[in-house]
Coordinates of C-alpha atoms in Angstrom, one line a residue:
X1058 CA -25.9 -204.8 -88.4
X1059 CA -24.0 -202.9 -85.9
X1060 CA -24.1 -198.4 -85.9
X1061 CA -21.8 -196.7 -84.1
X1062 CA -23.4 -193.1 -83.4
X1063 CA -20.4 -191.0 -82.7
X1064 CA -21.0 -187.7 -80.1
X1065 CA -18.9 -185.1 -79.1
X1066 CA -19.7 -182.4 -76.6
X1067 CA -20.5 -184.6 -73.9
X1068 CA -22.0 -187.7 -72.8
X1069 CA -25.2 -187.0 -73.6
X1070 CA -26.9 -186.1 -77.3
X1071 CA -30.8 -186.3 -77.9
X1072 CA -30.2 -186.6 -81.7
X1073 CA -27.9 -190.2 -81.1
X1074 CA -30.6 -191.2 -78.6
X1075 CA -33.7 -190.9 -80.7
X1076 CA -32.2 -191.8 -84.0
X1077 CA -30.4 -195.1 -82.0
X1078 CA -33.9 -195.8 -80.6
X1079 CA -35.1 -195.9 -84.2
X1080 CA -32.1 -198.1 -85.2
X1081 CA -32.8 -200.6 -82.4
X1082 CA -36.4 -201.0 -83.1
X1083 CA -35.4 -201.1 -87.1
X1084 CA -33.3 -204.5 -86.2
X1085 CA -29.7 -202.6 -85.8
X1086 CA -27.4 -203.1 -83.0
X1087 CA -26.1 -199.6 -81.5
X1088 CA -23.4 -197.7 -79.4
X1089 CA -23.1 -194.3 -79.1
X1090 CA -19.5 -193.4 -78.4
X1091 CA -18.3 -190.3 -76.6
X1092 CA -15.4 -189.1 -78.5
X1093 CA -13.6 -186.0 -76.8
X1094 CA -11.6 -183.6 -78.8
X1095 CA -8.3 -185.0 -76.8
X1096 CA -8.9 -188.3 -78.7
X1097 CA -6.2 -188.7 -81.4
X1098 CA -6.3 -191.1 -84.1
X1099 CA -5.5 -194.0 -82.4
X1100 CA -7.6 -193.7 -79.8
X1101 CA -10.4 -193.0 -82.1
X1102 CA -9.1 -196.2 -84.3
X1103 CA -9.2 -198.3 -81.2
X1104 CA -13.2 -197.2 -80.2
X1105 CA -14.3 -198.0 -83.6
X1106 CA -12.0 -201.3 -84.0
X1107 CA -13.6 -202.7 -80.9
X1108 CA -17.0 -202.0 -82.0
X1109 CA -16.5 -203.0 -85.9
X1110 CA -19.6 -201.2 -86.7
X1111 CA -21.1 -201.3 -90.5
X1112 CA -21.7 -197.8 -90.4
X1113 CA -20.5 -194.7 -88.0
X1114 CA -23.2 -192.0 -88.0
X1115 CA -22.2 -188.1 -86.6
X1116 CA -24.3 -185.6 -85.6
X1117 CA -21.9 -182.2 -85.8
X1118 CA -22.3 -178.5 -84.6
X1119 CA -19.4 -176.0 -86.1
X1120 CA -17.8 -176.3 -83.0
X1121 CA -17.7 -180.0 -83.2
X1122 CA -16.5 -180.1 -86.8
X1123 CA -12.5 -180.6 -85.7
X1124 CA -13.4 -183.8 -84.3
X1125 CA -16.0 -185.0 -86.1
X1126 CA -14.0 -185.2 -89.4
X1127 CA -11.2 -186.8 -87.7
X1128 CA -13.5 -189.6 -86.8
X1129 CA -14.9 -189.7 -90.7
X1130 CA -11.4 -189.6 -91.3
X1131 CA -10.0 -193.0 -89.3
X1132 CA -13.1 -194.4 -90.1
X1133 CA -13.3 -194.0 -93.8
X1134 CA -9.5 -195.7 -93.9
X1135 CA -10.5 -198.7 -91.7
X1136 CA -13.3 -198.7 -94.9
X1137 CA -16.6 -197.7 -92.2
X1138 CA -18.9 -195.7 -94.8
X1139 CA -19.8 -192.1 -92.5
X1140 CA -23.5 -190.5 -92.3
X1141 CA -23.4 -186.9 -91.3
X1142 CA -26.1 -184.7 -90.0
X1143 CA -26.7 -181.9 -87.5
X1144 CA -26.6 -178.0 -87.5
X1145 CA -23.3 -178.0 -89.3
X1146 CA -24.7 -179.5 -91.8
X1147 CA -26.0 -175.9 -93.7
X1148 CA -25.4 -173.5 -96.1
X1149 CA -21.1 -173.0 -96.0
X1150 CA -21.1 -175.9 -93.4
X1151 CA -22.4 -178.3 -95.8
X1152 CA -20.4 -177.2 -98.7
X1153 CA -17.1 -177.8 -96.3
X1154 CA -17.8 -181.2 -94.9
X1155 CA -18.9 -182.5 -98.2
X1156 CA -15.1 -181.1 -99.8
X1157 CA -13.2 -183.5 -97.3
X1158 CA -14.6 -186.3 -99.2
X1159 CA -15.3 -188.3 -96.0
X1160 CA -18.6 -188.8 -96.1
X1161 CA -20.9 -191.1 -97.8
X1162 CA -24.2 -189.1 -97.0
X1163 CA -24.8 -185.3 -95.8
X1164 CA -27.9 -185.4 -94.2
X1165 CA -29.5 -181.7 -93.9
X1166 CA -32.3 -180.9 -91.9
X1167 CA -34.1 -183.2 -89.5
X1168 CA -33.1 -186.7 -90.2
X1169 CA -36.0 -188.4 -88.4
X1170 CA -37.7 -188.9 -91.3
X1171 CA -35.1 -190.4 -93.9
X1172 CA -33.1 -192.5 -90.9
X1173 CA -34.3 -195.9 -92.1
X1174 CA -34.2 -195.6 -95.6
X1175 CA -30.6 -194.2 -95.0
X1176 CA -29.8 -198.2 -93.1
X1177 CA -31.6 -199.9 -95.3
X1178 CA -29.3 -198.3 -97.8
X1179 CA -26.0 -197.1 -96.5
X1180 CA -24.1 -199.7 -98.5
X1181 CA -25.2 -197.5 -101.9
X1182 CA -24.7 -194.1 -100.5
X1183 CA -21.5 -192.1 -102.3
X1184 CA -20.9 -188.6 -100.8
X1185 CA -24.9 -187.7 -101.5
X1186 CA -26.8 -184.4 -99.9
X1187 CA -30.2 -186.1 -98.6
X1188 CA -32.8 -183.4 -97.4
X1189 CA -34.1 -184.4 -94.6
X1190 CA -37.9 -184.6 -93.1
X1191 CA -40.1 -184.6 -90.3
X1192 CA -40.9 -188.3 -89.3
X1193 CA -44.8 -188.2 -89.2
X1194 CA -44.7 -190.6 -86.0
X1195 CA -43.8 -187.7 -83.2
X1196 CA -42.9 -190.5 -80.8
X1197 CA -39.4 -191.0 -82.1
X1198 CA -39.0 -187.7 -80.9
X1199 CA -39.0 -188.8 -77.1
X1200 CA -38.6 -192.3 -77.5
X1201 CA -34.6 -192.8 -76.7
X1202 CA -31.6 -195.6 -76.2
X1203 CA -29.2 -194.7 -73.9
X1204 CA -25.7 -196.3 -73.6
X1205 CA -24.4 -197.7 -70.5
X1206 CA -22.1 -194.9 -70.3
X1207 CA -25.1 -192.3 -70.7
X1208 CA -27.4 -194.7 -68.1
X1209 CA -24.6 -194.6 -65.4
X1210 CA -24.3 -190.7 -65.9
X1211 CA -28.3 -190.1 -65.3
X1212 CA -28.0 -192.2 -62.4
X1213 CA -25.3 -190.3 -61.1
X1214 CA -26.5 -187.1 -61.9
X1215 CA -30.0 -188.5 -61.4
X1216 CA -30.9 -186.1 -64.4
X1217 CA -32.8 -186.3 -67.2
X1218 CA -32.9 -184.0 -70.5
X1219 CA -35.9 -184.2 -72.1
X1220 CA -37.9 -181.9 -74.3
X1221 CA -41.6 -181.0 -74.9
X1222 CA -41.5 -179.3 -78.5
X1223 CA -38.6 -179.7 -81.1
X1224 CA -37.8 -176.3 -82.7
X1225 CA -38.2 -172.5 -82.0
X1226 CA -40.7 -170.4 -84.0
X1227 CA -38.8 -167.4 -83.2
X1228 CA -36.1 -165.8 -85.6
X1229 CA -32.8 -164.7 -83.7
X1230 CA -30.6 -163.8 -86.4
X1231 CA -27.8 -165.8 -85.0
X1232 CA -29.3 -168.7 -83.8
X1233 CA -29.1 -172.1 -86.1
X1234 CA -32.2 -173.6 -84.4
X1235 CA -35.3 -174.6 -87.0
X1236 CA -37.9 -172.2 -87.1
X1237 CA -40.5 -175.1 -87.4
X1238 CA -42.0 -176.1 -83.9
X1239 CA -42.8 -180.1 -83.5
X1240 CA -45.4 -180.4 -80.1
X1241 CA -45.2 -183.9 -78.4
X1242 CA -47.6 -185.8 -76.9
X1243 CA -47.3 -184.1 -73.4
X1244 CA -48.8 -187.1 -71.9
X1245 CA -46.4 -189.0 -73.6
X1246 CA -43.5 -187.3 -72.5
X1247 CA -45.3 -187.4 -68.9
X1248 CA -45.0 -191.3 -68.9
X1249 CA -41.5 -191.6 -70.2
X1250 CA -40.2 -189.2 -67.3
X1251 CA -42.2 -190.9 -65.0
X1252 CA -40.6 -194.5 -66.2
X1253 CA -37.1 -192.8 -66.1
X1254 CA -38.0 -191.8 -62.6
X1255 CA -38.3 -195.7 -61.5
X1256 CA -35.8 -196.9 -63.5
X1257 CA -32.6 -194.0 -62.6
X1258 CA -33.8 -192.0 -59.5
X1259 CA -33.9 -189.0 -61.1
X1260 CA -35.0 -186.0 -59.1
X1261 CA -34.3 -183.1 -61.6
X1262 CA -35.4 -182.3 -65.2
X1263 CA -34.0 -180.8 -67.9
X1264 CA -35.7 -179.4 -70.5
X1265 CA -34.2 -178.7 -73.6
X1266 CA -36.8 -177.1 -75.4
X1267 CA -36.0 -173.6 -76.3
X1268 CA -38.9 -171.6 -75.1
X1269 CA -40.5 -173.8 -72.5
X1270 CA -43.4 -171.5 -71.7
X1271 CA -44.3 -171.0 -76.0
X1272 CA -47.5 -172.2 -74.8
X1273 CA -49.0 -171.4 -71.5
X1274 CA -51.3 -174.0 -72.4
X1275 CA -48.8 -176.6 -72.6
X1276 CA -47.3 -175.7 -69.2
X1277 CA -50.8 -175.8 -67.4
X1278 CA -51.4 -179.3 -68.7
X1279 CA -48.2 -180.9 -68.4
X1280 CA -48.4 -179.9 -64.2
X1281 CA -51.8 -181.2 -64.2
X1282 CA -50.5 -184.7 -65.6
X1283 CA -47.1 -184.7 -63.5
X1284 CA -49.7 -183.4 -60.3
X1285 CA -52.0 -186.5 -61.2
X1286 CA -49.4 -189.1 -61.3
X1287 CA -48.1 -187.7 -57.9
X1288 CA -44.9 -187.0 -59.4
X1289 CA -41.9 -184.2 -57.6
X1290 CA -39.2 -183.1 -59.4
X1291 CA -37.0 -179.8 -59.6
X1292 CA -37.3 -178.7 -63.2
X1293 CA -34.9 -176.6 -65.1
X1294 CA -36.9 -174.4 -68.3
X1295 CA -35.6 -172.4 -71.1
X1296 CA -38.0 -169.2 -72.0
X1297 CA -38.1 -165.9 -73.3
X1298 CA -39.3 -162.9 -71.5
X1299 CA -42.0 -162.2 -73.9
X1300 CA -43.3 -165.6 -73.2
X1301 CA -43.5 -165.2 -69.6
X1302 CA -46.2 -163.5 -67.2
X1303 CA -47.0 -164.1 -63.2
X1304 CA -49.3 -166.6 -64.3
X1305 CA -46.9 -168.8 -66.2
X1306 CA -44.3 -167.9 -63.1
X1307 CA -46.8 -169.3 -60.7
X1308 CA -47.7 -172.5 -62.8
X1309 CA -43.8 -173.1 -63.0
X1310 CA -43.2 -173.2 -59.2
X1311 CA -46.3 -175.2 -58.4
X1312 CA -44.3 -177.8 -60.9
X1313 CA -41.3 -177.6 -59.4
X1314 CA -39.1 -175.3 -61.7
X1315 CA -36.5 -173.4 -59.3
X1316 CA -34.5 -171.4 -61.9
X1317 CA -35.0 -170.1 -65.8
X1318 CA -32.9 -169.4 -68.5
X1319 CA -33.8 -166.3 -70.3
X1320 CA -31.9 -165.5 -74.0
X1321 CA -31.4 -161.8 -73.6
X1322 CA -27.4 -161.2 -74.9
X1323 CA -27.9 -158.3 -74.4
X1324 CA -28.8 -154.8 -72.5
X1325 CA -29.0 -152.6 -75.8
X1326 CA -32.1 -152.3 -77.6
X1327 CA -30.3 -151.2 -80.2
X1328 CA -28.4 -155.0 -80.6
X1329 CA -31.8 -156.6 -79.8
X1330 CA -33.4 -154.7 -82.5
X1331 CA -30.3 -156.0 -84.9
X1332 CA -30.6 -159.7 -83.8
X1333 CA -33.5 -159.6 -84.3
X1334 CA -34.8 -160.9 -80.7
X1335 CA -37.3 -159.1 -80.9
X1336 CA -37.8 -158.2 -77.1
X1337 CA -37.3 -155.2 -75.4
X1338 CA -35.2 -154.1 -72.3
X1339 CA -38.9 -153.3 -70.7
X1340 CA -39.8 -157.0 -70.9
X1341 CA -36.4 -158.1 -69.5
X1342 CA -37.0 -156.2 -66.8
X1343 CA -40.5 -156.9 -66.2
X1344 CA -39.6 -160.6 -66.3
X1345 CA -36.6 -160.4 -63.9
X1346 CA -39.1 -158.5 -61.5
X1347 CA -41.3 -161.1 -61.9
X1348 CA -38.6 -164.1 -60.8
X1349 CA -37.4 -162.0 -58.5
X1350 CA -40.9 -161.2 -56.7
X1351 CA -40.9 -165.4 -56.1
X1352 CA -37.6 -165.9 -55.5
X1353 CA -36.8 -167.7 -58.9
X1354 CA -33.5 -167.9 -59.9
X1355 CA -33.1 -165.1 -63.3
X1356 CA -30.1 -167.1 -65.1
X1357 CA -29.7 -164.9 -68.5
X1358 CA -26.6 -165.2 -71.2
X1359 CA -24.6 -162.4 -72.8
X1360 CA -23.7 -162.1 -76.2
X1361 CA -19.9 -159.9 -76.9
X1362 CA -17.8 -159.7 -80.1
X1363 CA -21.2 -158.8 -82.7
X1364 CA -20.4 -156.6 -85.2
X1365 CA -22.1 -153.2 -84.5
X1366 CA -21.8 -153.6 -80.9
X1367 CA -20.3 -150.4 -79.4
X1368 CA -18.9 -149.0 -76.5
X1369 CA -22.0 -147.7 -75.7
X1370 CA -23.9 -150.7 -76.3
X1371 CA -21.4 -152.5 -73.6
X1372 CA -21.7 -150.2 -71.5
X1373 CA -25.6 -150.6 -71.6
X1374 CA -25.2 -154.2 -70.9
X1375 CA -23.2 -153.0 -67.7
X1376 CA -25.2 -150.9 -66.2
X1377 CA -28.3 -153.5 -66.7
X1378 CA -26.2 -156.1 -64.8
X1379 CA -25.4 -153.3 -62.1
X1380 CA -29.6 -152.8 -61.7
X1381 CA -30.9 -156.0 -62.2
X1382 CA -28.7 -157.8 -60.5
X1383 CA -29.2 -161.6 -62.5
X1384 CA -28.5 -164.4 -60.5
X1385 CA -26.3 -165.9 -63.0
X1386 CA -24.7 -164.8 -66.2
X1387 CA -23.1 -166.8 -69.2
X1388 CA -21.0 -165.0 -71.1
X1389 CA -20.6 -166.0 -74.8
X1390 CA -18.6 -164.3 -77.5
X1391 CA -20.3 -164.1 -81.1
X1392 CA -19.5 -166.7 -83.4
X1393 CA -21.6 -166.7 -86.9
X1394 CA -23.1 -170.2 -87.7
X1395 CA -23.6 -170.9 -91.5
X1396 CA -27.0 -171.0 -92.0
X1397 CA -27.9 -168.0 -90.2
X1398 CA -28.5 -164.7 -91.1
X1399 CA -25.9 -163.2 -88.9
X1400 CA -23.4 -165.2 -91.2
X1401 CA -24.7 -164.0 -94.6
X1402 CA -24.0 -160.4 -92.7
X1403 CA -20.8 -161.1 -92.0
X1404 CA -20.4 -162.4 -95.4
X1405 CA -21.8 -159.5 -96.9
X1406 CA -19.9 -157.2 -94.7
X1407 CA -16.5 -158.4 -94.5
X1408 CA -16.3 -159.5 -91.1
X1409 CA -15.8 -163.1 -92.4
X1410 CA -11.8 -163.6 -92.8
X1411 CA -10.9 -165.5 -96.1
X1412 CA -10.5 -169.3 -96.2
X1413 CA -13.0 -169.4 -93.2
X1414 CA -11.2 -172.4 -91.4
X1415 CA -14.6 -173.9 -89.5
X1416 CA -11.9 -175.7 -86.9
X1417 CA -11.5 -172.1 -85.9
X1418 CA -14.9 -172.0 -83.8
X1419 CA -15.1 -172.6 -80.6
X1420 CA -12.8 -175.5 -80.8
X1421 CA -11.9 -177.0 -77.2
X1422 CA -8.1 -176.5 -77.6
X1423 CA -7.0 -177.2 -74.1
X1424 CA -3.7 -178.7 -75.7
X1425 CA -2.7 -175.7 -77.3
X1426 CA -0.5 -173.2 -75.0
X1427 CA -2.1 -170.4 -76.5
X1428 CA -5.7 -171.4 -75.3
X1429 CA -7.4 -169.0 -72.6
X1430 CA -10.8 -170.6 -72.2
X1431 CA -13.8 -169.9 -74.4
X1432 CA -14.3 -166.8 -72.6
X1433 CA -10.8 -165.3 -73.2
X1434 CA -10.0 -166.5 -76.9
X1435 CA -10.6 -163.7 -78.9
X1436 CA -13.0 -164.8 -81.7
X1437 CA -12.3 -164.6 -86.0
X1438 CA -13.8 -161.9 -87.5
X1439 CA -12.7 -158.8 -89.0
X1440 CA -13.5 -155.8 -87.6
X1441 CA -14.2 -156.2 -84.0
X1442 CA -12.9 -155.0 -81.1
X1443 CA -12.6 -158.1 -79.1
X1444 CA -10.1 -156.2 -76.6
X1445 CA -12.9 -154.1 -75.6
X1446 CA -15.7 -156.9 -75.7
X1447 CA -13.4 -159.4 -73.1
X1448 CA -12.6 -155.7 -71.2
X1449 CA -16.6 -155.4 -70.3
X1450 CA -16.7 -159.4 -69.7
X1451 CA -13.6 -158.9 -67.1
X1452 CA -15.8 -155.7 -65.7
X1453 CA -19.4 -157.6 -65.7
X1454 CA -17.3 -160.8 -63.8
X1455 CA -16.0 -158.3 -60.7
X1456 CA -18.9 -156.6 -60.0
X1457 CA -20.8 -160.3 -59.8
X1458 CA -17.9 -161.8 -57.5
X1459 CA -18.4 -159.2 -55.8
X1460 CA -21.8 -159.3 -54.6
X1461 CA -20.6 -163.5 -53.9
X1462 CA -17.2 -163.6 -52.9
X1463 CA -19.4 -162.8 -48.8
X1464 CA -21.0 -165.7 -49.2
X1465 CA -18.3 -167.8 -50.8
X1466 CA -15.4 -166.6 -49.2
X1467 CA -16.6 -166.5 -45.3
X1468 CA -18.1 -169.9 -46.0
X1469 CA -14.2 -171.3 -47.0
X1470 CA -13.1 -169.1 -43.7
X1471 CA -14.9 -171.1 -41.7
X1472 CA -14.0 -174.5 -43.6
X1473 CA -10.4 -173.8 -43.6
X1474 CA -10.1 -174.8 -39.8
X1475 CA -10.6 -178.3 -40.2
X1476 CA -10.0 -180.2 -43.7
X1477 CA -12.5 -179.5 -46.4
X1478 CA -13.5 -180.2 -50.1
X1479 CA -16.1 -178.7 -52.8
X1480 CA -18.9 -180.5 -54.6
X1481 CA -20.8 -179.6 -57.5
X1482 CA -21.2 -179.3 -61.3
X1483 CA -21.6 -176.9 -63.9
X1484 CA -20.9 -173.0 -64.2
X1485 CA -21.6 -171.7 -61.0
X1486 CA -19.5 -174.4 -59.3
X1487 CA -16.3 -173.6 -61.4
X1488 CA -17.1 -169.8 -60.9
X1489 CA -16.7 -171.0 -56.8
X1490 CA -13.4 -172.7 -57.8
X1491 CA -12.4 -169.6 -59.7
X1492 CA -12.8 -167.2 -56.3
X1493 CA -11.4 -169.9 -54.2
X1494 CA -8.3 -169.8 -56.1
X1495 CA -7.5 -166.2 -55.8
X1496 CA -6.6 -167.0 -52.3
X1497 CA -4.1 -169.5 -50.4
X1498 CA -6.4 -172.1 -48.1
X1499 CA -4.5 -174.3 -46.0
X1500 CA -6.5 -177.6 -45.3
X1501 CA -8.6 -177.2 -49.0
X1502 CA -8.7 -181.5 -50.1
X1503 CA -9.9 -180.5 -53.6
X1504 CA -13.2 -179.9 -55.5
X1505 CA -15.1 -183.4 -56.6
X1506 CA -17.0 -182.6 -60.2
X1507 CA -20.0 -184.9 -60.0
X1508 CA -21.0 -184.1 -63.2
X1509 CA -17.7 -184.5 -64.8
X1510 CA -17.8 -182.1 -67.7
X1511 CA -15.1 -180.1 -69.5
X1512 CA -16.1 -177.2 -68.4
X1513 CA -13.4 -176.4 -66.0
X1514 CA -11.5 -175.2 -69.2
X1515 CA -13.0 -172.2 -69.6
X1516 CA -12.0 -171.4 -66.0
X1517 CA -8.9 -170.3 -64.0
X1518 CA -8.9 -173.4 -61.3
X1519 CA -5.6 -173.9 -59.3
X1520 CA -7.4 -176.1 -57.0
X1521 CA -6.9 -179.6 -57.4
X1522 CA -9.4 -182.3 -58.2
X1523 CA -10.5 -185.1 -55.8
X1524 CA -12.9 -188.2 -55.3
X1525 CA -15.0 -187.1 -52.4
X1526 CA -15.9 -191.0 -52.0
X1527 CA -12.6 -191.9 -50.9
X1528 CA -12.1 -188.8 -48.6
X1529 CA -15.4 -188.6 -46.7
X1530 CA -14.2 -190.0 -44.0
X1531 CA -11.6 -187.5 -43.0
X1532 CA -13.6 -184.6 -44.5
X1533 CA -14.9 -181.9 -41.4
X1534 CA -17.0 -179.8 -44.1
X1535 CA -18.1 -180.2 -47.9
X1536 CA -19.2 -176.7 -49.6
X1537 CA -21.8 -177.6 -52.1
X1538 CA -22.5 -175.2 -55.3
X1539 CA -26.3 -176.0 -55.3
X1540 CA -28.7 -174.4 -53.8
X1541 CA -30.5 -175.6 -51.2
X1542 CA -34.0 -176.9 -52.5
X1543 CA -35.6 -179.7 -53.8
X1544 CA -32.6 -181.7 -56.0
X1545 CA -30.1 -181.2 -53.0
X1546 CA -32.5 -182.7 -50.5
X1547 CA -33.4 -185.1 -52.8
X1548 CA -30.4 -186.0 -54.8
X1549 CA -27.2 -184.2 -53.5
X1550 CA -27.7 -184.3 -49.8
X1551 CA -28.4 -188.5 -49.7
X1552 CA -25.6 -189.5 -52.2
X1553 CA -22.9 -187.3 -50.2
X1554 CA -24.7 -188.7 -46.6
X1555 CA -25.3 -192.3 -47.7
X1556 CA -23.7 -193.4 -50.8
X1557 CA -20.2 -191.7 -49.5
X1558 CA -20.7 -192.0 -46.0
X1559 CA -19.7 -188.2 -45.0
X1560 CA -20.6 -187.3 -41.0
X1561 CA -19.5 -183.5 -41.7
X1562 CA -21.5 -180.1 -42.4
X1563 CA -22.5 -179.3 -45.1
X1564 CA -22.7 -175.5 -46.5
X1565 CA -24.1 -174.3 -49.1
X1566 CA -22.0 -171.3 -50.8
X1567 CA -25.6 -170.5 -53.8
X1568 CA -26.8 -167.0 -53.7
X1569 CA -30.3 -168.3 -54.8
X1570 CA -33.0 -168.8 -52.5
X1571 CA -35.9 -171.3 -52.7
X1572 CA -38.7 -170.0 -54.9
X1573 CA -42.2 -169.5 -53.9
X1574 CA -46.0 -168.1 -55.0
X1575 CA -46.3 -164.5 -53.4
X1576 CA -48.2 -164.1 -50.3
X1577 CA -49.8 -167.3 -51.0
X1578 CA -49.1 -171.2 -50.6
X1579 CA -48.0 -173.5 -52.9
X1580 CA -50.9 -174.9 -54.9
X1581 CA -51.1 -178.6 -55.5

């Protein structure tokens, strides 16, 4: 029996990679298939004719829901029965995929638990809701298949995602995650990163848990086990401030963690009380101190476009950014996910607009002329004054470029005198590309994305792309995004020195520094 797990941000998705692993070892044959939203009907007719699978299987977010029912929708008329699950999969979201008709099952909640019965029956199943369940065996949770495709983009990125806990116990008004937490064997975990390690090279983690440092506990024992089995690797954790002290802070550099994630949308207490993050601006501030005191990158998202956000909240936000200076920002504009209580609000409220169309959300529409980026495409609801929100964003955006447009530009300066190119991946590295092109360089190659994601869309690029591989030879200087610690000298430095050959400098345009315990050594 062949299943054909479907994806759609990118080339990675922990839900196809656990529930293929269970698939495999339940006697199926599986691909996961990376379909982008660019992908008409034909070209998603021609993935799923060359695979003839029995059964395509989707895991959707609203923002995915566009392309995901096109794919039902080829599928279903080359007679494929569809399974559905994910975090669209909820309240309104559930109600709207099951209307197309498309689907054989609607799987709500976690699908761990129900995933084999689901095989063993998918030729009965006729456009059913199926709650979904913990599976009492945690280690499907980190137990994973990865396609090719997927294997040759952890080797290049040598990367793995993994997580320690499934969930968030926390209650964020606008945040679709489950509020049930799911621990996994941290030893467990320990061994399968370790076998990744031998098998791909990779030098960096991931986590993708959504408050890391929950348990301080759990972060003191997983460094003990990585420190027994000699293991090095740069980390990168999600946390909240109010689960973060200079304890935790010092346990997380001993591991290897160089920068954090913080979720604090926001620099109103007034918005934090209505999101229910239930934080203060104190603790954000304590905690950037505290990253800040060891030189720990503060990386922190914003929230624009919520209903009941004012002028004055924005200008809040502002002036937090002006004092605390974050090392990175992402900026996000407020979309409400069914399931949530932020969407019953806007329900209740009027903010919703009528005949919610869920293609609306955060769709990547690079076709469409109108498109801006996710940053500059005003959102849907009622009632807000996005003008003013995308005002602030433009505001926030000059006074961070320029605090780096020194570093970025003087580095480019110097570059510009012989011929030169840009490596990276991810925000910062198309924030560089976005400075770079407000001004005219003469002897600029192009920027090499090694990580190869659509995120360039939500950034104004004029330079052109380039494969650093074939131009290393006549390359004087490549201006690297990442900083310079342990997954450049690890990772980035040998694959641009010895898999591409390049004889050049090498400059480093990060503002971040390499972190480190305060007037003390590192401790093994």
């Amino acid at each position: 029996m062949k299943l054909l797990f479907g994806i759609f941000s990118e080339d990675m998705s922990q839900p196809a990679s656990l529930l293929g692993h269970m698939a495999i070892t339940h006697g199926w044959s599986v691909d996961i298939i990376f379909f982008p939203d660019s992908d008409d009907e034909d070209a998603i007719g021609e993935k799923i004719e060359a695979i003839k699978p029995n059964l395509v299987a989707l895991s959707i977010k609203t923002f995915e829901r566009r392309t995901g029912v096109r794919v039902a929708r080829v599928a279903r008329s080359m007679k494929v029965p569809v399974v559905v699950g994910g975090p669209h999969v909820v309240g309104a979201g559930l109600e709207d995929l099951r209307s197309t008709g498309l689907f054989n099952a609607l799987v709500t909640g976690d699908g761990a638990g129900i995933f084999t019965d689901l095989l063993d029956g998918y030729r009965s199943l006729d456009s059913m809701v199926i709650m979904g369940k913990k599976h009492p065996d945690k280690s499907v949770y980190y137990r994973r298949y990865f396609s090719p495709s997927q294997e040759a983009t952890i080797r290049e990125k040598k990367m793995l995602e993994v997580m320690l806990a499934v969930g968030c116990p926390y209650k964020c008004h606008f945040c679709a995650t489950s509020r049930k937490v799911v621990p996994l064997p941290t030893e467990e975990v320990a061994k399968e990163i370790i076998a990744a390690k031998k098998k791909y090279g990779i030098e960096m983690i991931n986590f993708l848990d959504d408050t890391f440092t929950y348990s301080a506990k759990r972060v003191t024992t997983f460094r003990s086990i990585m420190a027994a089995h000699g293991a090095d690797f740069q980390y990168f954790v999600r946390s909240r401030v109010d689960c973060f002290n200079e304890e935790i802070a010092d346990n997380l550099i001993d591991m290897g963690v160089e920068d954090i994630i913080f979720g604090t949308e926001t620099g109103s207490q007034a918005l934090l009380d209505f999101m229910r993050k239930d934080i203060t601006v104190e603790e954000i501030n304590r905690a950037i101190g505290i990253c800040k005191d060891r030189g720990i990158a503060f990386n922190t998202g914003l929230m624009f476009g919520l209903p009941r956000q004012s002028r004055q909240d924005l200008e809040l936000t502002f002036d937090w950014v002006k004092t605390q200076t974050p090392e990175n920002l992402h900026f996000y504009i407020f979309v409400p996910f069914p399931g949530t209580e932020l969407y019953d609000y806007c329900v209740e409220n009027g903010h919703m607009p009528t005949n919610i169309d869920f293609d609306d959300y955060l769709s990547i529409r690079a076709e469409d002329e109108n498109y801006k980026g996710l940053r500059n495409t005003a959102g849907i609801l009622r009632g807000i004054d996005y003008d003013m929100s995308i005002d602030y964003i433009e505001r926030i955006k000059e006074f961070q470029n320029e605090r780096r447009d020194r570093i970025i530009m003087d580095a480019a300066k110097l570059a510009d005198r012989g011929r030169w190119a840009i490596f990276g991946g991810g925000n910062y590295f198309y924030t560089v590309l976005e400075r770079l092109s407000t001004r005219s360089w003469n002897n600029v190659a192009g920027f090499h994305d090694y990580w190869n994601e659509f995120m360039h869309r939500n950034y104004e690029n004029k330079i052109s792309p380039c494969d650093i591989r074939e131009l290393a030879h006549n390359l004087d200087t490549i201006i690297v995004t990442q900083h310079l610690g342990s997954y450049y000298r690890k990772a980035i430095e040998p694959m641009l020195r010895q898999e591409y050959g390049f004889k050049g400098d090498i400059v480093s345009v990060s503002t971040q520094g390499v972190p480190r315990r305060p007037n003390s050594a590192r401790v093994a």
